[in-house]
mmCIF file of C-alpha atoms in Angstrom:
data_model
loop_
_atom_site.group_PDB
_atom_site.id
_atom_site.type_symbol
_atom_site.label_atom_id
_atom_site.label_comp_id
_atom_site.label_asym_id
_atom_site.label_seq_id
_atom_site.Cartn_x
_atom_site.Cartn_y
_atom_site.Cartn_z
ATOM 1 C CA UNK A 336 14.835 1.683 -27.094
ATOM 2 C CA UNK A 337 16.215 -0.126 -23.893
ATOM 3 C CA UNK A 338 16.473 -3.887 -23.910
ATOM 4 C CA UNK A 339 16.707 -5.180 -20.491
ATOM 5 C CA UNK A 340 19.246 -8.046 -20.378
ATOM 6 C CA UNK A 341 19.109 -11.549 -18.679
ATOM 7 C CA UNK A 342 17.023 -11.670 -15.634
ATOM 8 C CA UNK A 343 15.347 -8.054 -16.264
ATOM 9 C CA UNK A 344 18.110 -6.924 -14.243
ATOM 10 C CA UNK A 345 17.001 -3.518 -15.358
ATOM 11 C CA UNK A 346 13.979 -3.782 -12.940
ATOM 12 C CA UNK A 347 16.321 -3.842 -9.898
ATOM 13 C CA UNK A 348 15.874 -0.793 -7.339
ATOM 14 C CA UNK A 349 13.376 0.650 -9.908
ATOM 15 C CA UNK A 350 10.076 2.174 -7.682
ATOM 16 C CA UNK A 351 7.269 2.358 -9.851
ATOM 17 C CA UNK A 352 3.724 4.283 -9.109
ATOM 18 C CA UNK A 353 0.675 2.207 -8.498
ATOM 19 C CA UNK A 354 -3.096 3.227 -7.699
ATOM 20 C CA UNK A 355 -3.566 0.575 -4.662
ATOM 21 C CA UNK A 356 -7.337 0.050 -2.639
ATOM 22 C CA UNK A 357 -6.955 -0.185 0.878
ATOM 23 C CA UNK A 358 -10.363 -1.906 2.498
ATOM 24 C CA UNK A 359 -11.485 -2.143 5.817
ATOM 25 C CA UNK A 360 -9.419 0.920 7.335
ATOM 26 C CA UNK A 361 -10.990 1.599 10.405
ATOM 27 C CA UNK A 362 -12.685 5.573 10.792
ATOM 28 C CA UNK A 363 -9.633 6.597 12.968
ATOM 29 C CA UNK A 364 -7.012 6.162 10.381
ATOM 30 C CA UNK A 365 -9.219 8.729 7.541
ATOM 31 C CA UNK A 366 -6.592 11.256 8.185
ATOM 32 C CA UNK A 367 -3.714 12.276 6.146
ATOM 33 C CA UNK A 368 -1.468 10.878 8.093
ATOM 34 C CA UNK A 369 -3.374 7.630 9.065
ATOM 35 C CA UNK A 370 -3.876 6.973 5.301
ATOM 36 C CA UNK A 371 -0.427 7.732 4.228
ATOM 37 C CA UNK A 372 0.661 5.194 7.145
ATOM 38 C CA UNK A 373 -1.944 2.537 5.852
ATOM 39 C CA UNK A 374 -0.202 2.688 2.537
ATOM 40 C CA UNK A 375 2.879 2.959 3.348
ATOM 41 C CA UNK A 376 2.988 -1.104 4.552
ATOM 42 C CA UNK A 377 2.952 -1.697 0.593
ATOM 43 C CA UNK A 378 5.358 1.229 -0.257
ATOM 44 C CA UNK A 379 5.902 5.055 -0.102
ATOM 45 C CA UNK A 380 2.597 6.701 -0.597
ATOM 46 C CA UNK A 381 2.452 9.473 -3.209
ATOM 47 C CA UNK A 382 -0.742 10.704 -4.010
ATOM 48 C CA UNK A 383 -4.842 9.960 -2.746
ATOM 49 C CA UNK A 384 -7.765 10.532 -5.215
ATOM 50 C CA UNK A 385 -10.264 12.995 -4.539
ATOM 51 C CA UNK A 386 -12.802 10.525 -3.382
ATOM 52 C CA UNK A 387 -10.323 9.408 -0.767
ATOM 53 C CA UNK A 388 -8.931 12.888 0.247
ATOM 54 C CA UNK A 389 -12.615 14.812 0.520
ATOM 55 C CA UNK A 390 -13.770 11.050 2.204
ATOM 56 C CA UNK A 391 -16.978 10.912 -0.128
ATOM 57 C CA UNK A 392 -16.339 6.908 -0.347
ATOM 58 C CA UNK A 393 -15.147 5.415 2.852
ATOM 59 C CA UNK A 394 -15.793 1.949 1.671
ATOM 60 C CA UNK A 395 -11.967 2.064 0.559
ATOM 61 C CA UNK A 396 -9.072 4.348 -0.094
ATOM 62 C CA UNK A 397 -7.566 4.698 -3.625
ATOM 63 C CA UNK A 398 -3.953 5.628 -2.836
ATOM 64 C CA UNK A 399 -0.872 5.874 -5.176
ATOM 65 C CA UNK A 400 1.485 4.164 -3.810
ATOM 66 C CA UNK A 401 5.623 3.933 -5.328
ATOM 67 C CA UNK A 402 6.505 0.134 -4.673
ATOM 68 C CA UNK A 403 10.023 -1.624 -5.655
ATOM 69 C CA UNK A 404 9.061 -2.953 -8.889
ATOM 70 C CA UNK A 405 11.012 -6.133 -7.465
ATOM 71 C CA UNK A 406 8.858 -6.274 -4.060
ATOM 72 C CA UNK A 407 6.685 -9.274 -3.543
ATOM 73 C CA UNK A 408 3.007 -7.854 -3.140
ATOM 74 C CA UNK A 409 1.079 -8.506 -0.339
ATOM 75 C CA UNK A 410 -2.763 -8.801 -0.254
ATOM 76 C CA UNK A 411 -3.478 -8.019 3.219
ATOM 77 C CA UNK A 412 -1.855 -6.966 6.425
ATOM 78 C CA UNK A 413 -2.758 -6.799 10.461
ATOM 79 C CA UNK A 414 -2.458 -3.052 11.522
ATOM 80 C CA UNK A 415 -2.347 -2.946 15.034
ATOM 81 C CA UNK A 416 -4.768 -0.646 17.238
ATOM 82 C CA UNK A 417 -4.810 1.858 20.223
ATOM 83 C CA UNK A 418 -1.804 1.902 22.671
ATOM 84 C CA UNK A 419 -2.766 -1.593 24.003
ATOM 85 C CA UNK A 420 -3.256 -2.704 27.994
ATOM 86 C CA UNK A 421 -1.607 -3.434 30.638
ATOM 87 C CA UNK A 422 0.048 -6.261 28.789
ATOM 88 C CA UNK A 423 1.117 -4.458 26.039
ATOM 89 C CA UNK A 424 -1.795 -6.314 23.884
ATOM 90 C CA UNK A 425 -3.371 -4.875 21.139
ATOM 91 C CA UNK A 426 -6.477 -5.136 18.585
ATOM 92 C CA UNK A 427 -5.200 -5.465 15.290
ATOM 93 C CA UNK A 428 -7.563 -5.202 12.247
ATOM 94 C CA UNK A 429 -6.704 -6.960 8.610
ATOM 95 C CA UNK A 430 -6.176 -4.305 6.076
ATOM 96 C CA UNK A 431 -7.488 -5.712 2.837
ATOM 97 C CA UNK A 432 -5.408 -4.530 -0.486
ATOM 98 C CA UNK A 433 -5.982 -4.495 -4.067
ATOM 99 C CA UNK A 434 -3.349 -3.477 -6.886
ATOM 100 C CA UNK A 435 -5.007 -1.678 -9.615
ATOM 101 C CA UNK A 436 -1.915 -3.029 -11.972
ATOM 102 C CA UNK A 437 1.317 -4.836 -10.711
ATOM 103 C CA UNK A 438 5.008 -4.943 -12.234
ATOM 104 C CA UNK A 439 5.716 -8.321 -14.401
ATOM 105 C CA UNK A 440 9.310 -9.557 -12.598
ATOM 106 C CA UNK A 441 11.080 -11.356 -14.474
ATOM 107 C CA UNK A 442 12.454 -14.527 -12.718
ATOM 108 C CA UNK A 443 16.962 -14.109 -12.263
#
């Protein structure tokens, strides 16, 4: 059995797979790649469940998602829409998100 020693350095650089909900993605983005770059502002996407892939529940996306087990989490984040005007602005829409578990850090 591994013991991790003073300040769980063991944790460090460690990516760890985690079945993350994604609300309010707008229709655009239900692709394969427009999911996988949803997820990928928590982490490197790995897998979508079968409601997500086939789209039978649009209400959110299930993704796994491999995250630095050291990472701070975030629960939401402004993807920004379209190509934008004339002045470079553009729509952004807050992505909800929702960890189905999450790593305890221990503090160094």
């Amino acid at each position: 059995m591994e013991v991790a020693d003073e300040g769980c350095k063991a944790w460090k650089n460690c990516l760890v797979p985690v079945w993350v909900k994604f609300f309010n993605i707008p229709h655009e983005y239900w692709t394969k790649e427009g999911l996988s770059y949803v997820a990928s502002a928590v982490g490197k996407p790995f897998y979508a469940n079968s409601l997500t892939e086939t789209m039978k529940r649009i209400s959110y996306a299930r993704i796994c998602v491999k995250i630095d087990a050291t990472s701070k989490l975030i629960d939401s984040f402004d993807l920004l829409m379209g190509e934008g005007d004339e002045h470079n602005n553009r729509e952004s829409v807050e992505i909800l998100v929702e960890y189905q578990w999450k790593p305890k850090i221990c503090s160094e």
